[in-house]
Structure formats: structure tokens, C-alpha cells
């Protein structure tokens, strides 16, 4: 969620009482509201795709190594985190890939170059794909009926397009992912005091959200040996997931199990009473179809293909093979043409008279 | 261009309008600021001060556009040319400044120059 002590609460242009998601919620809110057509975003466990889904945008998390983090962030979170944009159209996504992709000296991840520019993929045939569809939950939160209906409808559409659609179950163990997240939080906490000192601040309830402070207190004294365990868990999870989904060219999943949630709930770092342990059990449940592909390094895009009865956006995620953003561009184009979303805009929109909010 | 019209376009569409001269990059930047000023109090999307950008924008003439950091400005997707540009240029600099030119405040001038050199060496052709 994009709710911090430093900058306050970022509000969703579709419903100001609801979250934009996060962590790239400011970028998503700005693009959804028409302040700018495209904005920088980054994704370490769903932070591009989650706000894209809740704000009705296109949000691609590219393959690990597709877009260099150089010169300053070339191995962000051991390769789990990637940088790209949120935008409103598939052609903007393709153009942004062409502009931003490429290596930088010293990059730790090497990736195959595309056969042709990504905007050229917009005019290429998609072919017949083997598609794995997730119609079940992969975490502790149930998929809301309207979200599940959107998955079913899109799976049917892809089948009508000639693709081979097969149901898949969760390819990973949630506890493994929680272990990775907890380890990364602990490592961040152990570095926080130094970072605060460098900025001339102190770690306290005045500078950290209640839940962030609990993570700091929990993780500050953890031994560095946890790093070895985190890296081994990442390796093990990458292998087992890669093996499970190898038969499929792409996957279709919900981006989020729910539509945008109200501010200040159990997913908010501002929550006054929730413990760090409880928070880290809740958060992966919300990102149950997202974080796993940060671990594997695969490209995945959230597309605003549906809308709830109350008018909130519903995003669906399409996941590609590692390094194969080209297929994602073609499939996303097909879906955008079949179920266009450009006319669906929020009430809080540039140039539109605002009603009482 | 009116704000309601600006909000209808995606980045590719706006870039096309700049290319054909129907709108300037400066005009688009001013529209973005106008949209920000109208909407940000409601949604709190942006928190960084834009004072420096505004100050620099006020100093520019014609169709120049100011970039205060490594923020990346998209060129329209002419991809044959794009590949060549990518080989030759920094990811932080729009390579064919027919519509944009960047006025980068010190000390970023030297940083961008250094990045351009490093970037070029990463794309041996």
C-alpha cells in the first residue's frame, strides 16, 4: 500500500477511499488520473502489477536483466526487483521496452536480446500457445467472485482465439515465499540504522510507520547468516516453479485476488496493532500470484481487462517464459483489441470536473 | 491543447503530436503541471518538489524540455532508428532532439556524460 508517515496516503482515482496498491502507487495514481501518460515504477514482489491492477493500468514487470538497473541498482534485492513503467496502452508498453531495455557494464544478469523491436511485435501473429490458467487461490486469501469471473471469461476468450488452455494449481509453497520475504526484511532492518544515521535521522515512531518499526525491531539483530538461507530458498523455489510451469508458453492468473481495498486495513504499514509476523503472513496472500515470478525472473504483465459491478478495475496477469516479452506484447495486444479498456477512466481525471470527494 | 484532450492520449500519441508539430514538448509539460496542480491535492500521487523543474522550465525557450534528473523521456517508437540510437546513446537522453532537448542542471551534466560513455561501451556494434 502507498501509505507512509513521510508522505501520507495516496488515494485511488477510481475511489478515493481505496488504496492504489503499492509500492508504485503514486506512479499508478498519476497515470490513472491523467497527470502523465506513463510513469516510472519498480517491482520487487508485485509493486508494478498490484497498483496497475487496482488503478486500471498496464503494468509489466520485465524479465530479470531486460532493463539494467545500472549504474546504481544492478542487483536490486538479488535480482528479485526490476524497474519499468506503468502506462495505459500496450503500444506504450512496447515502446517503453524498446527505449529502456539493454545492458549496462557490470550487469550481473545476461539475457537474450529480442529478435526485433518490441513495437514490431504489435503487428506480428501470436501463433497457437499452450496456456496454463490459475482459477484457484495460491495463498491464504480467496479470489473474489468477480475476479474469478474475469479469469474465466478471459480464459474462454483465449480459447476462442485458438490457444490450448489448461488449468494449473499453485506451483510454489507459500511458506517458502514468506521465508524469503522475512529474510529480506531482516536484512533491510539490519541496515536501516546506518541509513538513518547517514540521513541525519533516528529510527523511531516519528520516522517509521508502526509496522515498519516492528520489522526493524525484529530484524535489527538477526545474524548475517540468514542471507545464505534466503539465497538457497530463492534457488530452490526458482527450480521447482520452473519445473512446474515448463509445459506452458504463458500463464493467465488474477493479478490480485481482490479489487482495491480500503485504506488503513491489515495490509497497511500504518496499522497500529498488527505484528510484523502477522503482516508478513497477510501481505504474500495479497500478492499470491505475483511475487513468485519475481523469484523466477519471468516477465509478467497486468492488463485492465475487467471491471467490478461497483466500477473498480480488475487486472489479469499474463506471465511469459523467461526473456520472452515478445509473446507477452503480442498476447496483450490481442486482449486489448478484443476487450478494449481505453474508454474506462476514473472520475478523478485531468480535465474532468470533479464532484464532491 | 485542452487538459481534457491531453488526458485522452497515451505517450505514443502525444509523441506523434510533438513530431508533427501540433503541440510542443513545453506545452505538454505545462499541461502535466496543470493536471498535477488540479488533481494531486485529491490523490497525493506526487510528493517531490517540482520547484527546480519549474524554475528551469521558465528559463527555457522554444521547444526545449527540461529534465531534472535521470528521468527518461520517451521518443516516439521509430524502431529502426531506435536501435541505432540505443547503441549510441545513454538511456537517459532522448537521442534525436528534434522535439526535446535537455537542460541538465549541474552536477548532473557530468554524470550524464559519464553514463553516456558507459552505455556506449555496453553496446558494441
Short mmCIF file of C-alpha atoms in Angstrom, two decimals:
data_model
loop_
_atom_site.label_atom_id
_atom_site.label_comp_id
_atom_site.label_asym_id
_atom_site.label_seq_id
_atom_site.Cartn_x
_atom_site.Cartn_y
_atom_site.Cartn_z
CA UNK A 1 0.00 0.00 0.00
CA UNK A 2 1.19 3.53 -0.61
CA UNK A 3 0.63 4.84 2.91
CA UNK A 4 3.58 6.32 4.76
CA UNK A 5 4.39 8.61 7.65
CA UNK A 6 6.61 10.71 5.40
CA UNK A 7 4.19 11.36 2.55
CA UNK A 8 0.75 10.35 3.78
CA UNK A 9 -1.84 8.28 1.95
CA UNK A 10 -2.00 8.09 -1.83
CA UNK A 11 -5.59 7.76 -2.99
CA UNK A 12 -7.01 5.73 -5.84
CA UNK A 13 -8.56 7.94 -8.58
CA UNK A 14 -11.24 5.29 -9.07
CA UNK A 15 -12.36 5.54 -5.44
CA UNK A 16 -10.59 7.93 -3.10
CA UNK A 17 -11.46 5.78 -0.10
CA UNK A 18 -9.49 2.87 -1.53
CA UNK A 19 -5.83 2.06 -1.90
CA UNK A 20 -3.84 2.43 -5.08
CA UNK A 21 -1.86 -0.62 -4.02
CA UNK A 22 1.87 -0.33 -3.92
CA UNK A 23 4.59 0.26 -3.77
CA UNK A 24 4.42 2.16 -7.09
CA UNK A 25 1.05 3.58 -6.08
CA UNK A 26 1.98 7.22 -6.69
CA UNK A 27 3.01 6.46 -10.27
CA UNK A 28 -0.17 4.46 -10.84
CA UNK A 29 -2.42 7.17 -9.37
CA UNK A 30 -0.74 9.85 -11.51
CA UNK A 31 -1.16 7.84 -14.72
CA UNK A 32 -4.72 6.75 -13.94
CA UNK A 33 -5.71 10.36 -13.23
CA UNK A 34 -4.14 11.56 -16.49
CA UNK A 35 -1.43 13.71 -14.92
CA UNK A 36 1.06 11.87 -17.10
CA UNK A 37 0.53 9.03 -19.61
CA UNK A 38 3.41 6.91 -18.35
CA UNK A 39 5.48 6.81 -15.18
CA UNK A 40 8.45 5.02 -13.66
CA UNK A 41 7.70 2.06 -11.41
CA UNK A 42 9.55 -0.84 -9.84
CA UNK A 43 8.53 -4.33 -8.76
CA UNK A 44 10.14 -6.49 -6.07
CA UNK A 45 7.14 -8.65 -5.20
CA UNK A 46 4.31 -7.16 -7.24
CA UNK A 47 4.85 -3.41 -6.88
CA UNK A 48 4.18 -2.61 -10.56
CA UNK A 49 1.43 -5.15 -11.20
CA UNK A 50 -0.57 -4.61 -8.00
CA UNK A 51 -1.12 -0.84 -8.45
CA UNK A 52 -1.64 -1.35 -12.19
CA UNK A 53 -4.42 -3.80 -11.38
CA UNK A 54 -6.14 -1.59 -8.84
CA UNK A 55 -5.77 1.61 -10.89
CA UNK A 56 -6.80 0.16 -14.28
CA UNK A 57 -3.39 0.32 -15.99
CA UNK A 58 -0.96 -1.76 -17.99
CA UNK A 59 1.87 -2.84 -15.71
CA UNK A 60 4.70 -5.03 -16.96
CA UNK A 61 7.41 -6.42 -14.72
CA UNK A 62 10.09 -7.33 -17.29
CA UNK A 63 12.41 -10.32 -17.17
CA UNK A 64 15.34 -10.13 -14.80
CA UNK A 65 18.10 -8.44 -16.78
CA UNK A 66 15.89 -6.98 -19.54
CA UNK A 67 16.28 -3.47 -18.17
CA UNK A 68 19.52 -2.75 -16.43
CA UNK A 69 19.49 -1.19 -13.00
CA UNK A 70 22.86 0.36 -13.81
CA UNK A 71 24.73 2.23 -12.71
CA UNK A 72 23.35 2.21 -9.17
CA UNK A 73 20.91 -0.70 -8.77
CA UNK A 74 22.21 -3.57 -10.86
CA UNK A 75 21.44 -6.36 -8.43
CA UNK A 76 18.48 -4.97 -6.54
CA UNK A 77 17.25 -7.47 -3.93
CA UNK A 78 19.37 -10.20 -5.50
CA UNK A 79 17.55 -9.83 -8.81
CA UNK A 80 14.04 -10.02 -7.38
CA UNK A 81 13.34 -6.35 -8.05
CA UNK A 82 13.06 -4.89 -11.54
CA UNK A 83 12.37 -1.43 -12.87
CA UNK A 84 9.98 -0.36 -15.64
CA UNK A 85 6.83 1.76 -16.06
CA UNK A 86 3.09 1.83 -15.63
CA UNK A 87 1.09 3.10 -18.62
CA UNK A 88 -2.33 2.84 -20.23
CA UNK A 89 -1.77 1.10 -23.57
CA UNK A 90 0.06 -1.94 -24.87
CA UNK A 91 1.80 0.13 -27.54
CA UNK A 92 3.26 2.38 -24.84
CA UNK A 93 4.46 -0.71 -23.01
CA UNK A 94 6.15 -1.99 -26.18
CA UNK A 95 7.71 1.37 -26.96
CA UNK A 96 9.00 1.72 -23.40
CA UNK A 97 10.58 -1.73 -23.62
CA UNK A 98 12.43 -0.62 -26.75
CA UNK A 99 13.62 2.57 -25.16
CA UNK A 100 14.72 1.22 -21.80
CA UNK A 101 15.91 -2.32 -22.46
CA UNK A 102 19.57 -3.08 -22.78
CA UNK A 103 22.63 -3.89 -20.71
CA UNK A 104 24.98 -1.78 -18.69
CA UNK A 105 28.63 -2.53 -17.93
CA UNK A 106 28.91 -4.79 -14.92
CA UNK A 107 25.37 -6.16 -15.11
CA UNK A 108 25.08 -9.42 -13.17
CA UNK A 109 22.28 -10.84 -15.34
CA UNK A 110 22.65 -11.64 -19.03
CA UNK A 111 19.52 -12.02 -21.11
CA UNK A 112 18.80 -12.93 -24.71
CA UNK A 113 18.22 -9.94 -26.99
CA UNK A 114 14.85 -9.67 -28.72
CA UNK A 115 14.61 -10.80 -32.35
CA UNK A 116 13.15 -7.46 -33.36
CA UNK A 117 11.94 -4.24 -31.77
CA UNK A 118 9.02 -4.78 -29.42
CA UNK A 119 6.79 -2.30 -31.27
CA UNK A 120 7.20 -4.51 -34.32
CA UNK A 121 5.64 -7.33 -32.30
CA UNK A 122 2.41 -5.32 -32.35
CA UNK A 123 1.95 -6.33 -35.99
CA UNK A 124 3.12 -9.95 -35.67
CA UNK A 125 0.84 -13.01 -35.41
CA UNK A 126 0.61 -14.61 -31.98
CA UNK A 127 0.53 -18.24 -33.05
CA UNK A 128 -1.05 -21.03 -31.02
CA UNK A 129 0.02 -21.06 -27.40
CA UNK A 130 -0.21 -23.52 -24.52
CA UNK A 131 -1.73 -21.54 -21.67
CA UNK A 132 -1.87 -22.50 -18.01
CA UNK A 133 -4.77 -20.84 -16.20
CA UNK A 134 -4.93 -20.27 -12.44
CA UNK A 135 -8.53 -20.48 -11.32
CA UNK A 136 -7.63 -21.29 -7.72
CA UNK A 137 -6.03 -19.34 -4.91
CA UNK A 138 -2.26 -19.61 -4.43
CA UNK A 139 -2.30 -18.08 -0.95
CA UNK A 140 -4.43 -17.53 2.14
CA UNK A 141 -6.89 -15.07 0.58
CA UNK A 142 -9.76 -16.37 -1.56
CA UNK A 143 -10.21 -15.00 -5.06
CA UNK A 144 -13.28 -12.72 -5.09
CA UNK A 145 -16.10 -13.99 -7.32
CA UNK A 146 -15.87 -11.02 -9.70
CA UNK A 147 -12.14 -11.51 -10.12
CA UNK A 148 -12.60 -15.23 -10.72
CA UNK A 149 -15.30 -14.45 -13.27
CA UNK A 150 -12.81 -12.21 -15.09
CA UNK A 151 -10.27 -15.05 -15.18
CA UNK A 152 -12.89 -17.48 -16.52
CA UNK A 153 -14.04 -15.05 -19.18
CA UNK A 154 -10.52 -14.25 -20.36
CA UNK A 155 -9.57 -17.93 -20.43
CA UNK A 156 -12.59 -18.58 -22.66
CA UNK A 157 -11.58 -15.71 -24.92
CA UNK A 158 -8.06 -17.09 -25.28
CA UNK A 159 -9.52 -20.49 -26.11
CA UNK A 160 -11.72 -18.91 -28.78
CA UNK A 161 -8.57 -17.34 -30.22
CA UNK A 162 -7.25 -20.87 -30.82
CA UNK A 163 -4.96 -21.35 -27.84
CA UNK A 164 -4.82 -24.54 -25.75
CA UNK A 165 -5.97 -23.75 -22.23
CA UNK A 166 -5.20 -25.97 -19.24
CA UNK A 167 -5.91 -25.40 -15.54
CA UNK A 168 -2.91 -25.23 -13.24
CA UNK A 169 -2.54 -25.33 -9.48
CA UNK A 170 -0.15 -23.29 -7.37
CA UNK A 171 3.42 -24.03 -8.45
CA UNK A 172 5.01 -22.99 -5.15
CA UNK A 173 4.89 -23.31 -1.39
CA UNK A 174 3.67 -20.12 0.25
CA UNK A 175 5.84 -20.75 3.30
CA UNK A 176 8.94 -20.70 1.10
CA UNK A 177 7.99 -17.28 -0.22
CA UNK A 178 7.25 -15.98 3.29
CA UNK A 179 10.69 -17.20 4.33
CA UNK A 180 12.30 -15.20 1.50
CA UNK A 181 10.33 -12.06 2.37
CA UNK A 182 11.09 -12.30 6.09
CA UNK A 183 14.77 -12.80 5.35
CA UNK A 184 14.87 -9.76 3.07
CA UNK A 185 13.01 -7.65 5.65
CA UNK A 186 15.51 -8.72 8.30
CA UNK A 187 18.43 -7.80 6.06
CA UNK A 188 16.88 -4.41 5.33
CA UNK A 189 16.30 -3.84 9.04
CA UNK A 190 19.90 -4.60 9.87
CA UNK A 191 21.00 -1.80 7.51
CA UNK A 192 18.35 0.71 8.49
CA UNK A 193 20.07 2.30 11.47
CA UNK A 194 23.12 3.11 9.37
CA UNK A 195 20.97 4.52 6.58
CA UNK A 196 19.06 6.68 9.04
CA UNK A 197 22.29 7.93 10.60
CA UNK A 198 23.60 8.86 7.15
CA UNK A 199 20.47 10.96 6.61
CA UNK A 200 20.79 12.61 10.00
CA UNK A 201 17.71 10.90 11.37
CA UNK A 202 16.94 8.41 14.06
CA UNK A 203 14.80 5.32 13.83
CA UNK A 204 11.67 5.96 15.88
CA UNK A 205 7.89 6.08 15.72
CA UNK A 206 8.27 9.57 14.27
CA UNK A 207 10.25 8.32 11.27
CA UNK A 208 8.83 4.84 10.67
CA UNK A 209 5.32 3.51 10.29
CA UNK A 210 4.14 1.28 13.19
CA UNK A 211 4.58 -1.97 11.23
CA UNK A 212 7.90 -0.84 9.67
CA UNK A 213 9.18 -0.12 13.18
CA UNK A 214 8.20 -3.62 14.28
CA UNK A 215 10.09 -5.09 11.32
CA UNK A 216 13.10 -3.02 12.32
CA UNK A 217 12.98 -4.20 15.92
CA UNK A 218 12.51 -7.79 14.85
CA UNK A 219 15.26 -7.85 12.24
CA UNK A 220 17.96 -5.50 13.52
CA UNK A 221 19.89 -8.14 15.41
CA UNK A 222 19.47 -11.06 13.05
CA UNK A 223 22.78 -12.69 12.08
CA UNK A 224 24.06 -12.18 8.55
CA UNK A 225 24.00 -15.95 8.14
CA UNK A 226 20.30 -15.65 7.24
CA UNK A 227 21.47 -14.46 3.83
CA UNK A 228 22.69 -17.91 2.89
CA UNK A 229 19.30 -19.37 3.79
CA UNK A 230 17.46 -16.71 1.77
CA UNK A 231 19.56 -17.31 -1.34
CA UNK A 232 19.14 -21.08 -1.08
CA UNK A 233 15.37 -20.70 -0.72
CA UNK A 234 15.29 -18.45 -3.81
CA UNK A 235 17.26 -21.05 -5.77
CA UNK A 236 15.07 -23.92 -4.62
CA UNK A 237 11.85 -22.06 -5.38
CA UNK A 238 13.05 -20.95 -8.82
CA UNK A 239 13.85 -24.52 -9.74
CA UNK A 240 10.62 -26.08 -8.52
CA UNK A 241 8.41 -23.40 -10.09
CA UNK A 242 10.35 -23.55 -13.36
CA UNK A 243 9.80 -27.28 -13.49
CA UNK A 244 6.08 -26.99 -12.69
CA UNK A 245 5.21 -24.44 -15.36
CA UNK A 246 7.63 -25.54 -18.07
CA UNK A 247 4.88 -27.05 -20.28
CA UNK A 248 3.23 -23.66 -20.78
CA UNK A 249 4.09 -20.79 -23.12
CA UNK A 250 2.20 -18.33 -20.93
CA UNK A 251 0.13 -18.35 -17.76
CA UNK A 252 -3.09 -16.46 -17.02
CA UNK A 253 -3.78 -15.58 -13.39
CA UNK A 254 -5.61 -12.95 -11.40
CA UNK A 255 -3.26 -10.06 -10.66
CA UNK A 256 -4.88 -9.59 -7.26
CA UNK A 257 -7.43 -11.82 -5.54
CA UNK A 258 -9.47 -8.71 -4.69
CA UNK A 259 -10.34 -5.31 -6.06
CA UNK A 260 -8.69 -2.30 -4.41
CA UNK A 261 -9.02 -2.50 -0.62
CA UNK A 262 -9.96 0.42 1.68
CA UNK A 263 -7.16 2.47 3.24
CA UNK A 264 -5.68 1.59 6.59
CA UNK A 265 -6.51 -2.10 6.78
CA UNK A 266 -4.40 -5.11 7.65
CA UNK A 267 -2.19 -4.60 4.58
CA UNK A 268 -1.18 -1.08 5.63
CA UNK A 269 2.13 -0.34 7.33
CA UNK A 270 0.21 2.32 9.26
CA UNK A 271 -1.89 -0.32 11.02
CA UNK A 272 -1.44 0.41 14.73
CA UNK A 273 -1.66 -3.07 16.26
CA UNK A 274 -0.75 -5.74 13.71
CA UNK A 275 2.54 -7.52 14.41
CA UNK A 276 5.38 -7.99 11.93
CA UNK A 277 4.71 -11.72 11.85
CA UNK A 278 1.01 -11.21 11.15
CA UNK A 279 1.78 -8.64 8.46
CA UNK A 280 4.18 -10.90 6.63
CA UNK A 281 1.55 -13.64 6.58
CA UNK A 282 -1.08 -11.25 5.16
CA UNK A 283 0.98 -9.48 2.50
CA UNK A 284 2.02 -12.53 0.43
CA UNK A 285 -1.61 -13.64 0.47
CA UNK A 286 -2.49 -10.46 -1.37
CA UNK A 287 0.43 -10.88 -3.79
CA UNK A 288 -0.10 -14.64 -4.08
CA UNK A 289 0.09 -14.70 -7.90
CA UNK A 290 2.81 -12.04 -8.19
CA UNK A 291 5.89 -12.47 -6.01
CA UNK A 292 6.62 -15.96 -7.27
CA UNK A 293 7.57 -14.52 -10.66
CA UNK A 294 9.96 -12.04 -9.08
CA UNK A 295 11.73 -15.10 -7.72
CA UNK A 296 11.81 -16.91 -11.07
CA UNK A 297 12.72 -13.75 -13.02
CA UNK A 298 9.95 -14.23 -15.60
CA UNK A 299 8.18 -11.31 -17.31
CA UNK A 300 4.58 -10.74 -16.27
CA UNK A 301 2.07 -8.06 -17.12
CA UNK A 302 -1.16 -6.93 -15.50
CA UNK A 303 -3.83 -5.86 -18.01
CA UNK A 304 -7.01 -3.97 -17.01
CA UNK A 305 -9.36 -6.43 -18.70
CA UNK A 306 -12.37 -6.26 -16.41
CA UNK A 307 -14.33 -4.11 -14.02
CA UNK A 308 -16.34 -4.90 -10.90
CA UNK A 309 -20.04 -4.13 -10.57
CA UNK A 310 -19.08 -1.11 -8.49
CA UNK A 311 -16.82 0.17 -11.26
CA UNK A 312 -13.43 -0.76 -9.83
CA UNK A 313 -10.73 -2.06 -12.19
CA UNK A 314 -9.81 -5.75 -12.21
CA UNK A 315 -6.41 -6.67 -13.59
CA UNK A 316 -5.43 -10.02 -15.01
CA UNK A 317 -1.85 -11.19 -15.14
CA UNK A 318 -0.18 -12.83 -18.14
CA UNK A 319 3.17 -14.46 -17.39
CA UNK A 320 5.69 -15.32 -20.09
CA UNK A 321 8.73 -17.56 -20.35
CA UNK A 322 11.97 -16.03 -19.14
CA UNK A 323 13.20 -13.47 -21.70
CA UNK A 324 10.06 -13.72 -23.82
CA UNK A 325 8.45 -10.30 -23.50
CA UNK A 326 7.71 -10.52 -27.25
CA UNK A 327 4.98 -13.10 -26.70
CA UNK A 328 3.53 -11.00 -23.89
CA UNK A 329 3.36 -7.97 -26.19
CA UNK A 330 1.50 -9.97 -28.85
CA UNK A 331 -0.95 -11.57 -26.42
CA UNK A 332 -1.54 -8.25 -24.63
CA UNK A 333 -2.28 -6.63 -27.99
CA UNK A 334 -4.78 -9.39 -28.82
CA UNK A 335 -6.54 -8.94 -25.50
CA UNK A 336 -6.55 -5.14 -25.76
CA UNK A 337 -8.14 -5.38 -29.22
CA UNK A 338 -10.73 -7.94 -28.10
CA UNK A 339 -11.60 -6.24 -24.80
CA UNK A 340 -10.54 -2.58 -25.13
CA UNK A 341 -10.25 -0.65 -21.89
CA UNK A 342 -9.29 2.83 -23.10
CA UNK A 343 -12.77 4.28 -22.55
CA UNK A 344 -12.86 3.17 -18.94
CA UNK A 345 -11.45 6.10 -16.96
CA UNK A 346 -11.85 7.16 -13.33
CA UNK A 347 -13.96 10.09 -12.12
CA UNK A 348 -10.85 11.80 -10.80
CA UNK A 349 -9.35 12.62 -14.19
CA UNK A 350 -7.45 15.54 -15.70
CA UNK A 351 -9.79 17.98 -17.41
CA UNK A 352 -12.88 16.48 -15.83
CA UNK A 353 -15.00 18.46 -13.43
CA UNK A 354 -14.52 16.91 -10.02
CA UNK A 355 -17.61 16.19 -7.98
CA UNK A 356 -17.55 16.30 -4.20
CA UNK A 357 -14.94 13.88 -2.90
CA UNK B 1 -4.47 21.71 -26.33
CA UNK B 2 -7.03 21.44 -23.54
CA UNK B 3 -6.38 19.37 -20.46
CA UNK B 4 -9.26 17.01 -21.23
CA UNK B 5 -7.75 16.35 -24.65
CA UNK B 6 -4.25 15.83 -23.21
CA UNK B 7 -5.59 13.19 -20.83
CA UNK B 8 -7.04 11.14 -23.69
CA UNK B 9 -3.68 10.45 -25.32
CA UNK B 10 -1.17 7.79 -24.42
CA UNK B 11 2.56 8.56 -24.56
CA UNK B 12 2.89 7.29 -28.13
CA UNK B 13 0.02 9.51 -29.24
CA UNK B 14 1.45 12.60 -27.57
CA UNK B 15 4.86 11.90 -29.06
CA UNK B 16 3.29 11.75 -32.52
CA UNK B 17 1.68 15.14 -31.97
CA UNK B 18 5.04 16.58 -30.97
CA UNK B 19 6.65 15.06 -34.04
CA UNK B 20 4.10 16.60 -36.37
CA UNK B 21 4.34 19.96 -34.64
CA UNK B 22 0.75 20.02 -33.40
CA UNK B 23 1.94 20.52 -29.87
CA UNK B 24 5.29 21.29 -28.27
CA UNK B 25 7.03 19.42 -25.51
CA UNK B 26 6.89 22.55 -23.39
CA UNK B 27 3.12 22.77 -23.85
CA UNK B 28 2.77 19.14 -22.77
CA UNK B 29 4.93 19.78 -19.73
CA UNK B 30 2.77 22.72 -18.74
CA UNK B 31 -0.37 20.59 -19.17
CA UNK B 32 1.15 17.91 -16.94
CA UNK B 33 1.83 20.56 -14.31
CA UNK B 34 -1.72 21.86 -14.65
CA UNK B 35 -3.09 18.35 -14.20
CA UNK B 36 -0.83 17.86 -11.22
CA UNK B 37 -1.95 21.10 -9.60
CA UNK B 38 -5.63 20.25 -10.08
CA UNK B 39 -5.55 16.61 -9.08
CA UNK B 40 -2.69 15.98 -6.72
CA UNK B 41 -4.45 17.59 -3.74
CA UNK B 42 -7.10 14.89 -4.14
CA UNK B 43 -4.90 11.83 -4.70
CA UNK B 44 -1.46 12.71 -3.24
CA UNK B 45 0.31 10.90 -6.07
CA UNK B 46 3.46 13.02 -6.23
CA UNK B 47 5.45 14.24 -3.30
CA UNK B 48 8.74 15.55 -4.67
CA UNK B 49 9.10 19.25 -5.09
CA UNK B 50 8.89 20.37 -8.68
CA UNK B 51 10.24 23.81 -7.91
CA UNK B 52 13.54 23.19 -9.63
CA UNK B 53 11.82 21.84 -12.72
CA UNK B 54 9.52 24.83 -12.87
CA UNK B 55 12.41 27.22 -12.43
CA UNK B 56 14.37 25.57 -15.20
CA UNK B 57 11.33 25.36 -17.43
CA UNK B 58 10.83 29.07 -17.06
CA UNK B 59 14.36 29.62 -18.35
CA UNK B 60 13.92 27.51 -21.48
CA UNK B 61 12.90 28.87 -24.84
CA UNK B 62 11.19 27.37 -27.84
CA UNK B 63 10.57 23.66 -27.75
CA UNK B 64 13.18 22.70 -25.23
CA UNK B 65 12.25 20.50 -22.33
CA UNK B 66 13.98 20.34 -19.01
CA UNK B 67 14.84 17.13 -17.25
CA UNK B 68 15.97 17.46 -13.66
CA UNK B 69 17.42 14.01 -13.26
CA UNK B 70 17.79 10.68 -14.97
CA UNK B 71 14.05 10.60 -15.61
CA UNK B 72 13.64 9.08 -19.02
CA UNK B 73 11.63 10.81 -21.71
CA UNK B 74 10.22 8.58 -24.39
CA UNK B 75 10.95 9.08 -28.01
CA UNK B 76 8.26 8.01 -30.47
CA UNK B 77 8.83 4.38 -31.42
CA UNK B 78 10.69 4.53 -34.71
CA UNK B 79 12.49 1.36 -34.00
CA UNK B 80 14.98 1.06 -36.82
CA UNK B 81 16.36 4.33 -35.68
CA UNK B 82 15.75 3.40 -32.06
CA UNK B 83 18.21 0.52 -32.17
CA UNK B 84 20.88 2.77 -33.60
CA UNK B 85 20.15 5.38 -31.01
CA UNK B 86 20.30 2.83 -28.25
CA UNK B 87 23.70 1.79 -29.46
CA UNK B 88 24.93 5.31 -29.44
CA UNK B 89 23.27 6.98 -26.54
CA UNK B 90 22.55 6.93 -22.89
CA UNK B 91 19.21 5.59 -21.77
CA UNK B 92 18.78 8.88 -20.00
CA UNK B 93 18.97 11.06 -23.08
CA UNK B 94 16.49 11.27 -25.93
CA UNK B 95 18.88 10.80 -28.83
CA UNK B 96 17.35 12.87 -31.63
CA UNK B 97 16.47 16.16 -30.07
CA UNK B 98 14.23 17.43 -32.82
CA UNK B 99 11.47 17.89 -30.32
CA UNK B 100 13.24 17.67 -26.98
CA UNK B 101 16.45 18.96 -25.66
CA UNK B 102 17.52 18.51 -22.09
CA UNK B 103 18.94 21.26 -19.95
CA UNK B 104 20.52 19.34 -17.13
CA UNK B 105 21.50 21.25 -14.02
CA UNK B 106 24.93 20.78 -12.55
CA UNK B 107 26.23 18.45 -11.31
CA UNK B 108 24.20 16.11 -13.49
CA UNK B 109 25.87 17.30 -16.68
CA UNK B 110 29.00 15.37 -15.90
CA UNK B 111 27.08 12.38 -14.59
CA UNK B 112 25.03 12.11 -17.77
CA UNK B 113 28.10 12.44 -19.88
CA UNK B 114 29.76 9.62 -17.95
CA UNK B 115 26.69 7.44 -18.23
CA UNK B 116 26.57 8.02 -21.98
CA UNK B 117 30.12 6.79 -22.33
CA UNK B 118 29.48 3.72 -20.16
CA UNK B 119 26.29 2.99 -22.00
CA UNK B 120 28.02 3.16 -25.37
CA UNK B 121 30.65 0.72 -24.25
CA UNK B 122 27.90 -1.71 -23.24
CA UNK B 123 26.53 -1.80 -26.78
CA UNK B 124 29.44 -2.73 -29.02
CA UNK B 125 28.22 -2.80 -32.61
#
